[in-house]
Coordinates of C-alpha atoms in Angstrom, one line a residue:
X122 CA 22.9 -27.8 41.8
X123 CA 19.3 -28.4 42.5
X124 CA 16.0 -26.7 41.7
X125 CA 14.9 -26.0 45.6
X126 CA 11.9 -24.0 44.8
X127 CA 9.1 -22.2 42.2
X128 CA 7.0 -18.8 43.3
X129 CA 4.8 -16.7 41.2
X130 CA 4.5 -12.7 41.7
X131 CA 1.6 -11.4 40.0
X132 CA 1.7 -7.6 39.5
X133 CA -1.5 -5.7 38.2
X134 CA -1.1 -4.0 34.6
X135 CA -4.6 -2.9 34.1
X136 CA -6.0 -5.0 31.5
X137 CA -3.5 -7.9 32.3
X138 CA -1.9 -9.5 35.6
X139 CA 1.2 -9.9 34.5
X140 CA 2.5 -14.0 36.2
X141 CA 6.2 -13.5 36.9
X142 CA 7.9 -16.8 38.4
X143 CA 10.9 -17.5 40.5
X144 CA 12.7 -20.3 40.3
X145 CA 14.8 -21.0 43.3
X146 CA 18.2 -23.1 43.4
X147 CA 20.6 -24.4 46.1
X148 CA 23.0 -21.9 45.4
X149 CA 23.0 -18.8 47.2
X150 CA 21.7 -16.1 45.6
X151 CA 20.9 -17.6 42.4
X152 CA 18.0 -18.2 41.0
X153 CA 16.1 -17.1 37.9
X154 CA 12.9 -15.4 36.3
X155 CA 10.1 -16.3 33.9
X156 CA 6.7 -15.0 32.6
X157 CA 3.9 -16.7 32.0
X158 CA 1.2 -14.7 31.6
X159 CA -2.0 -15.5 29.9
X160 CA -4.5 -12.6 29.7
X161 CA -7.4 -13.5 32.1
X162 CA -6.5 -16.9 33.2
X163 CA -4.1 -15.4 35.7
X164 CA -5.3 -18.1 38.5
X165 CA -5.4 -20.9 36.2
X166 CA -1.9 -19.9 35.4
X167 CA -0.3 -19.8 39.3
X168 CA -2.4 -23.2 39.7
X169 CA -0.7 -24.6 37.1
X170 CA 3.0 -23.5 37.7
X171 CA 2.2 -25.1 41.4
X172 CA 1.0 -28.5 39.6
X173 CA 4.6 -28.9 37.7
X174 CA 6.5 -27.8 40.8
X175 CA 6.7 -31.3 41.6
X176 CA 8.2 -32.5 38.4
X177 CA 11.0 -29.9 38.8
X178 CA 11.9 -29.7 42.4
X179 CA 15.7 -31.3 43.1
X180 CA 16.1 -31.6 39.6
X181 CA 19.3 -29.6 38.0
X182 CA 18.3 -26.5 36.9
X183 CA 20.7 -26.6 34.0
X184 CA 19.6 -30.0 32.7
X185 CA 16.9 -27.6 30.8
X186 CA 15.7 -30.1 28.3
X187 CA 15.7 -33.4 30.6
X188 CA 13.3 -30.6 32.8
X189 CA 11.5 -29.7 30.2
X190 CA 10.9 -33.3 28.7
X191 CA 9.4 -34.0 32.5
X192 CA 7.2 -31.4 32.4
X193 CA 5.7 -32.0 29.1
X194 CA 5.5 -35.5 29.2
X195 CA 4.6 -36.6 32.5
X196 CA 1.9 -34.6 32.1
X197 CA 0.1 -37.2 30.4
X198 CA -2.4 -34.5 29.3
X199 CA -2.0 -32.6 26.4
X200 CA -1.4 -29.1 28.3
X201 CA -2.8 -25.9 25.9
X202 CA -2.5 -22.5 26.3
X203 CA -2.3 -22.7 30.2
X204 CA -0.1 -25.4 31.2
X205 CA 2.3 -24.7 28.4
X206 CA 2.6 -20.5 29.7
X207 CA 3.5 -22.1 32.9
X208 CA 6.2 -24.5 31.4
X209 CA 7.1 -21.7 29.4
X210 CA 7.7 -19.1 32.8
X211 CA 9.5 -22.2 34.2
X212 CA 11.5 -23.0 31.1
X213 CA 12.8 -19.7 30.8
X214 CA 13.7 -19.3 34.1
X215 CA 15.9 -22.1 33.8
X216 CA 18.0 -20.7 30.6
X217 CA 18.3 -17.6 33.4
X218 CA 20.0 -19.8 35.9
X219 CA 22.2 -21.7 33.3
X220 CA 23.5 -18.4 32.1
X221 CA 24.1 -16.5 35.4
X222 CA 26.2 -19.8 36.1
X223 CA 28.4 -19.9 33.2
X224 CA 28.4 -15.9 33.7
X225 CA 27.1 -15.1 30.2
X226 CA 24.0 -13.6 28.8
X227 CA 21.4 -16.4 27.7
X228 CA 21.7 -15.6 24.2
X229 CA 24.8 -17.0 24.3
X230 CA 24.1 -19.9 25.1
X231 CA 20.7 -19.8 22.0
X232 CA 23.9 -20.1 19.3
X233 CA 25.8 -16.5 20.1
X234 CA 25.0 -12.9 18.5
X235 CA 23.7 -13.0 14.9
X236 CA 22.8 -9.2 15.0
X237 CA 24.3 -6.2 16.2
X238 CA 20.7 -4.7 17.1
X239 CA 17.1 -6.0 17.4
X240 CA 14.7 -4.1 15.6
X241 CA 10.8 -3.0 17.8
X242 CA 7.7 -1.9 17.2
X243 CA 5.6 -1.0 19.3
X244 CA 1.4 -0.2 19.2
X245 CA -0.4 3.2 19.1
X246 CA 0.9 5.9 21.8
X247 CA 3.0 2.8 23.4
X248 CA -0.4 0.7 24.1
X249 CA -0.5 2.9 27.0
X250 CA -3.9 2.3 29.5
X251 CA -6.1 5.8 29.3
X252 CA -4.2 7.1 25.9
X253 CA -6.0 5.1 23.0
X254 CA -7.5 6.7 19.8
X255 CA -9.9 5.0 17.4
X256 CA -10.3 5.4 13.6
X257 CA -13.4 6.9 13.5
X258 CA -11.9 10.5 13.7
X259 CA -8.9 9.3 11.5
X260 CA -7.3 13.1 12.0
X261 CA -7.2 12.3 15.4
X262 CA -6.0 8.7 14.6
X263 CA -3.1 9.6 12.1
X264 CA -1.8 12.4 15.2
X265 CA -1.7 9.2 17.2
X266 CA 0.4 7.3 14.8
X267 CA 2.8 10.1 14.4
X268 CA 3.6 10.7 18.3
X269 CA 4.1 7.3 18.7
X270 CA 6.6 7.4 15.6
X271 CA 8.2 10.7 17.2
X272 CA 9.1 8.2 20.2
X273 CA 11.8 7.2 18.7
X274 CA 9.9 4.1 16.7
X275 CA 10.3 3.7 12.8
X276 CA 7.6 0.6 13.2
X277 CA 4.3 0.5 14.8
X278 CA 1.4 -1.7 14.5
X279 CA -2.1 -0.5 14.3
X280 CA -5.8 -2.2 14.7
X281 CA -7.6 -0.9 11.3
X282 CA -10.8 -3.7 11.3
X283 CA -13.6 -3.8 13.2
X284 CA -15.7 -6.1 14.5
X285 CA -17.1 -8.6 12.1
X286 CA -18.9 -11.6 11.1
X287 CA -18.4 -13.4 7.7
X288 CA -19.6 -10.7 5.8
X289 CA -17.6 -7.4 5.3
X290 CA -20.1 -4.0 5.8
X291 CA -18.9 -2.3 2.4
X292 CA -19.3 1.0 4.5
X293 CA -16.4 -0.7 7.2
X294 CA -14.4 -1.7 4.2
X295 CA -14.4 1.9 3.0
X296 CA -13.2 3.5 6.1
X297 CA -10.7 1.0 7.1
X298 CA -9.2 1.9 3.4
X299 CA -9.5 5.5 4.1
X300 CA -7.8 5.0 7.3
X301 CA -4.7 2.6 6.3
X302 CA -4.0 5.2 3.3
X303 CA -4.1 8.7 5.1
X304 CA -2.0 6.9 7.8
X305 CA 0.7 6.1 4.8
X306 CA 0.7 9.3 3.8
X307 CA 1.0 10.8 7.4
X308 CA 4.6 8.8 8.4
X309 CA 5.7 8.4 4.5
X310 CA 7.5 5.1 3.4
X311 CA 10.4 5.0 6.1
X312 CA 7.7 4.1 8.6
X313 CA 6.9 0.2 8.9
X314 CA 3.3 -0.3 9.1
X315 CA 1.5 -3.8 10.5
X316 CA -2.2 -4.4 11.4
X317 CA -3.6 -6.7 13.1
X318 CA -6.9 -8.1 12.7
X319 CA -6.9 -10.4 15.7
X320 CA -8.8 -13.1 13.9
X321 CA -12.2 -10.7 13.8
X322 CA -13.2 -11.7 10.3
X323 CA -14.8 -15.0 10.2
X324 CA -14.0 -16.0 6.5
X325 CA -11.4 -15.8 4.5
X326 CA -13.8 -13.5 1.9
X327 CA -14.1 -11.3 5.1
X328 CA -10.6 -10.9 5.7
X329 CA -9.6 -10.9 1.9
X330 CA -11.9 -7.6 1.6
X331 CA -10.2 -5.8 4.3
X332 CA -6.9 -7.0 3.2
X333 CA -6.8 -5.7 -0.7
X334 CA -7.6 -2.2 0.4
X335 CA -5.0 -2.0 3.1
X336 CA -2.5 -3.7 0.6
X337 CA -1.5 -0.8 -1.6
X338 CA 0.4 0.7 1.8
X339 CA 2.9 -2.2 1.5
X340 CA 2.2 -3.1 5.3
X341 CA 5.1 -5.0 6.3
X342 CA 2.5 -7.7 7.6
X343 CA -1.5 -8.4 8.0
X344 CA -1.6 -10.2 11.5
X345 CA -4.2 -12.9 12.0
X346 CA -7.0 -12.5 9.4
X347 CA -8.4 -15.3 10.3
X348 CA -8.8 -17.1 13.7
X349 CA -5.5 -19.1 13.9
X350 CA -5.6 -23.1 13.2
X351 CA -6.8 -23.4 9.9
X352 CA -3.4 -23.6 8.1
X353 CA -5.3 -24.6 4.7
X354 CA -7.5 -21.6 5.0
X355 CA -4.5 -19.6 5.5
X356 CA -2.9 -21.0 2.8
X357 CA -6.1 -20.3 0.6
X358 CA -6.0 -16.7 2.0
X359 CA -2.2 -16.0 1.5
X360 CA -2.5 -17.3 -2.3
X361 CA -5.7 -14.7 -2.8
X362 CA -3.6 -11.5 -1.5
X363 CA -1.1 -9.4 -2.5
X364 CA 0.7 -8.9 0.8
X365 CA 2.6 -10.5 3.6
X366 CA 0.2 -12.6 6.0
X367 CA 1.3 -13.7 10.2
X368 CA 0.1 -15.6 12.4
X369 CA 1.0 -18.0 15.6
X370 CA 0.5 -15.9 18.9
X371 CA -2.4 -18.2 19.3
X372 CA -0.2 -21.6 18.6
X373 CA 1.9 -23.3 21.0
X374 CA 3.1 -26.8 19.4
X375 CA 6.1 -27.0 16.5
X376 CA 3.1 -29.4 14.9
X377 CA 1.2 -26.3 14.6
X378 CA 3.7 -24.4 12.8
X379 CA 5.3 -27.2 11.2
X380 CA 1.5 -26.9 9.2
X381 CA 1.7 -23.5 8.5
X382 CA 5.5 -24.0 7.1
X383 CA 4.4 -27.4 4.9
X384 CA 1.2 -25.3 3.3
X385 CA 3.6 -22.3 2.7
X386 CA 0.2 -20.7 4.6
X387 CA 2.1 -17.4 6.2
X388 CA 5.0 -15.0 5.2
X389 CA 5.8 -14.9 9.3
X390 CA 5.2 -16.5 12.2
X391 CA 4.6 -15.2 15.7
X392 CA 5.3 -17.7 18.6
X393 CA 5.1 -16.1 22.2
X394 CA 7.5 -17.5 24.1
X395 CA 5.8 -16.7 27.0
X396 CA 2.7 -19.8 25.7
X397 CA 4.9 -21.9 23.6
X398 CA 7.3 -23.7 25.5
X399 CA 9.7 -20.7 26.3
X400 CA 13.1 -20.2 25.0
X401 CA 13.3 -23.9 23.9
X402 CA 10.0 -24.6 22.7
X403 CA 10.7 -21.2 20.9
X404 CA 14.0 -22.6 19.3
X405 CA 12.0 -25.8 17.4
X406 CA 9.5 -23.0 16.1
X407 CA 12.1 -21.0 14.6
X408 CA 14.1 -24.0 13.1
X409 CA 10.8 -24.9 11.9
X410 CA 10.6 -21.3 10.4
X411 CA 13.5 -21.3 8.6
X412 CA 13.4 -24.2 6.9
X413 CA 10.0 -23.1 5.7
X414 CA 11.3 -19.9 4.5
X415 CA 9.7 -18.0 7.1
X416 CA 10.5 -14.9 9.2
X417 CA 10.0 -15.0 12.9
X418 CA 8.3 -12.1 14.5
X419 CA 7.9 -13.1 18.2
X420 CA 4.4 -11.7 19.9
X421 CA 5.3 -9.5 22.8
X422 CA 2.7 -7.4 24.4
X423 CA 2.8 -8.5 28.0
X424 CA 5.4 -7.5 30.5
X425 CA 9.0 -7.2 31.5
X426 CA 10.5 -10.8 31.7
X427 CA 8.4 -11.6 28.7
X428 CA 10.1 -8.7 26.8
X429 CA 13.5 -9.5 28.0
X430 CA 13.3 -13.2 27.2
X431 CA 12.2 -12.0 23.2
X432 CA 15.5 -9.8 23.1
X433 CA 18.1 -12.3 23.7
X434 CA 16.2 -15.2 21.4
X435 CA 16.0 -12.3 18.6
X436 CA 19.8 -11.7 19.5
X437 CA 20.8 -15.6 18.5
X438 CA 17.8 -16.2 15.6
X439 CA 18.8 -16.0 12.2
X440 CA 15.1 -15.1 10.7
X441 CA 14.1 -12.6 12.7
X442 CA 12.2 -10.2 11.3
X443 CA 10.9 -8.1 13.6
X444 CA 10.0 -8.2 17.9
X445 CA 6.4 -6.5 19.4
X446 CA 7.0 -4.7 22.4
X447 CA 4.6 -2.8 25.6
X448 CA 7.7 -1.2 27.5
X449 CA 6.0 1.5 29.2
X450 CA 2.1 -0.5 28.9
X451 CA 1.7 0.9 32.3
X452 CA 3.5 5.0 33.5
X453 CA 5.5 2.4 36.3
X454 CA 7.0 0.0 34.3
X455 CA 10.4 0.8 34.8
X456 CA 10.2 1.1 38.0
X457 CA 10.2 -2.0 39.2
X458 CA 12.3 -3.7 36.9
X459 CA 15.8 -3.2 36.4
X460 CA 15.8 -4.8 32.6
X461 CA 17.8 -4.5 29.8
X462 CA 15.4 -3.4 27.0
X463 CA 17.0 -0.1 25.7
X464 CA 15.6 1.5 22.7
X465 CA 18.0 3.8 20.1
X466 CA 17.0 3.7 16.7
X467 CA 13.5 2.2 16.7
X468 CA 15.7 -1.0 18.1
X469 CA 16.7 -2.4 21.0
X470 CA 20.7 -2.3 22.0
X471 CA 22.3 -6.0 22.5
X472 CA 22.5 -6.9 26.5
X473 CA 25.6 -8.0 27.9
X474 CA 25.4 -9.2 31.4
X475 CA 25.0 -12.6 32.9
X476 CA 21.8 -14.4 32.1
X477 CA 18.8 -13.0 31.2
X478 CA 19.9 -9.1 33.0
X479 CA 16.2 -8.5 34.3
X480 CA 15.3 -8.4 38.3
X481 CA 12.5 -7.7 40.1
X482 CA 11.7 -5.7 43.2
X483 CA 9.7 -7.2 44.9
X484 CA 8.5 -5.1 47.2
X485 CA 7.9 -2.8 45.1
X486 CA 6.3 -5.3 43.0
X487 CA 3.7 -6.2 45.9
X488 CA 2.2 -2.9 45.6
X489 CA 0.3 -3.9 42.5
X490 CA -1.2 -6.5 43.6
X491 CA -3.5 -8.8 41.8
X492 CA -7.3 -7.3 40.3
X493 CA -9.6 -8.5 38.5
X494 CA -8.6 -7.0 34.7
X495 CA -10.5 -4.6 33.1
X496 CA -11.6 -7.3 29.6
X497 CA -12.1 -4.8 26.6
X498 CA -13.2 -7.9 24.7
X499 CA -16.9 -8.0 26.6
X500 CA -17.9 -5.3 23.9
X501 CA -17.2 -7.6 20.8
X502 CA -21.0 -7.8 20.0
X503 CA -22.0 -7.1 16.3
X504 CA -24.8 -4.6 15.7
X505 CA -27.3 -7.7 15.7
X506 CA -25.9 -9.2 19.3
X507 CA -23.9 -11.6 18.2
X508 CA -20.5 -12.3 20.3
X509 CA -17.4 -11.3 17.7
X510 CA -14.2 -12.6 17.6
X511 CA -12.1 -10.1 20.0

């Protein structure tokens, strides 16, 4: 079998393009999908996935780490965030193809079922374009919080912290406290909160202030306090606080989180296995992960492949903790996708079909064509003009 082609369909999800890419065999009819998108860097992406076509065309698809050693070390050049989402799409693809072969589902082939279900959350109202609340009317923000529990989610993650520099405003500290606790007491204990702080503060004092007054709701983790590759600041931080700390959205290499596993610097880890070297790439992370002691919470908030891909590694990984989720990010999400991402429960039900059990239409696909995203992160200014961590 042979590898006789790779395309990329990028579809339009607002304030993403999602990068979905084909990888085309010899055999009729088979081929498989991957994801590699990479919010706003959507051209830089395609370029790239056309740059390591040549290192993977009339290989064997099912050879997946002689494919994947090719593309990572031919490259010479250390590859980052945008040539390792394309080797990622491409990687992923190929466990697709190796699955729909041997006519079982990829997780299978990861080590077989470890779980009979795969537990979700998901973020305010479903992240849906149009529907988002902030905390400054935190009425209005805990009635959020509760009809996107009343989905059918006993999880959701929730963006308490604002904007800010290495000092926390007292006054922002105060609020965000007054937030995290009437949210508690909205959804009770049975709920699983998470926040994420997407590396705003720009010291660990910063982030430790926001941190102790959102601790006493026993969040079930604090996500990026700090901007990600410092593993001995995180370390510093995750010895100052009293509750669980993630990071690793922003990592790619097993170095990276072979730091955060040696300094004991995070409770979780969050590789996207849609930036860090797909399904196999993502199986050295969570080794890593385990023998640090570390749960594995995959990042997730892109689109359908992506999603898909998380579900069977959470299937076959014995620390999982917990998978992010955006099904439904835009009202058409379903309906160009035939996937396999069922929720019941606040969790997600165990696929059984041949490889990875997602297809795309795409026809239907083409009538969301690439656009220039909408960036919500052009507004992270602080009050003196300063450009804040997004």
């Amino acid at each position: 079998m042979k590898i006789t082609g790779i395309t990329t369909t990028v579809v339009n999800a607002i304030h993403r393009n999602w990068v979905f890419v084909k990888v085309q065999t010899d055999q009729p009819g088979l081929h498989g999908w991957g994801e590699a998108t990479l919010e706003w860097k959507t051209r830089a992406v395609c370029g790239a996935v056309e740059d390591l076509a040549p290192f993977v065309i009339g290989e064997d698809p099912r050879r997946i780490e002689h494919v994947y050693a090719k593309m990572t070390r031919f490259s010479f050049w250390p590859l980052g965030a945008i040539g390792l989402s394309a080797v990622s799409a491409i990687d992923q693809a190929l466990w697709d193809i190796k699955a729909k072969d041997l006519g079982v589902p990829v997780w299978q082939l990861l080590g077989g079922q470890v779980r009979d279900r795969v537990r979700v959350y998901t973020h305010l109202r479903r992240a849906k374009i149009g529907a988002q609340v902030g905390t400054e009317d935190i009425g209005a923000f805990c009635d959020a919080v509760q009809e996107t529990v009343e989905m059918g989610y006993n999880a959701v993650k929730l963006g308490f912290v604002p904007y800010c520099g290495h000092e926390a405003d007292l006054r922002d500290i105060l609020h965000v406290e007054k937030a995290a606790h009437a949210v508690r007491e909205r959804v009770g204990p049975d709920v699983a909160i998470m926040t994420d702080f997407h590396g705003r503060p720009a010291s660990v004092e910063a982030a430790r202030a926001f941190i102790e007054v959102i601790a006493p709701i026993r969040p079930l983790f604090v996500e990026e306090p700090i901007q990600p590759g410092n593993a001995a600041a995180m370390a510093d931080l995750s010895r100052r606080v009293s509750c669980p700390l993630a990071t690793g959205e922003r990592l790619f290499t097993p170095r990276e989180f072979a730091e955060l596993a040696e300094l004991r610097a995070v409770t979780h880890v969050q590789p996207d296995l849609s930036h860090c070297g797909g399904l196999t790439g993502g199986r050295r992370i969570a080794a890593i992960a385990e023998a640090g002691q570390m749960g594995i919470a995959p990042h997730n908030p892109m689109g359908p492949v992506a999603g898909t891909v998380a579900l069977h590694f959470d299937v076959a990984t014995p620390n999982f903790l917990i998978q992010e989720e955006a099904v439904g990010l835009v009202p058409w999400f379903d309906e160009i996708f035939d996937h396999p991402m069922r929720l019941q429960d606040g969790c997600w039900t165990i696929p059984g079909g041949p490889g990875l059990g997602i297809e795309i239409n795409e026809a239907a696909a083409a009538r969301h064509p690439f656009e220039q995203e909408i960036v919500p992160a052009l507004d992270a200014v602080l009050p003196d003009g300063t450009i804040a961590n997004w």
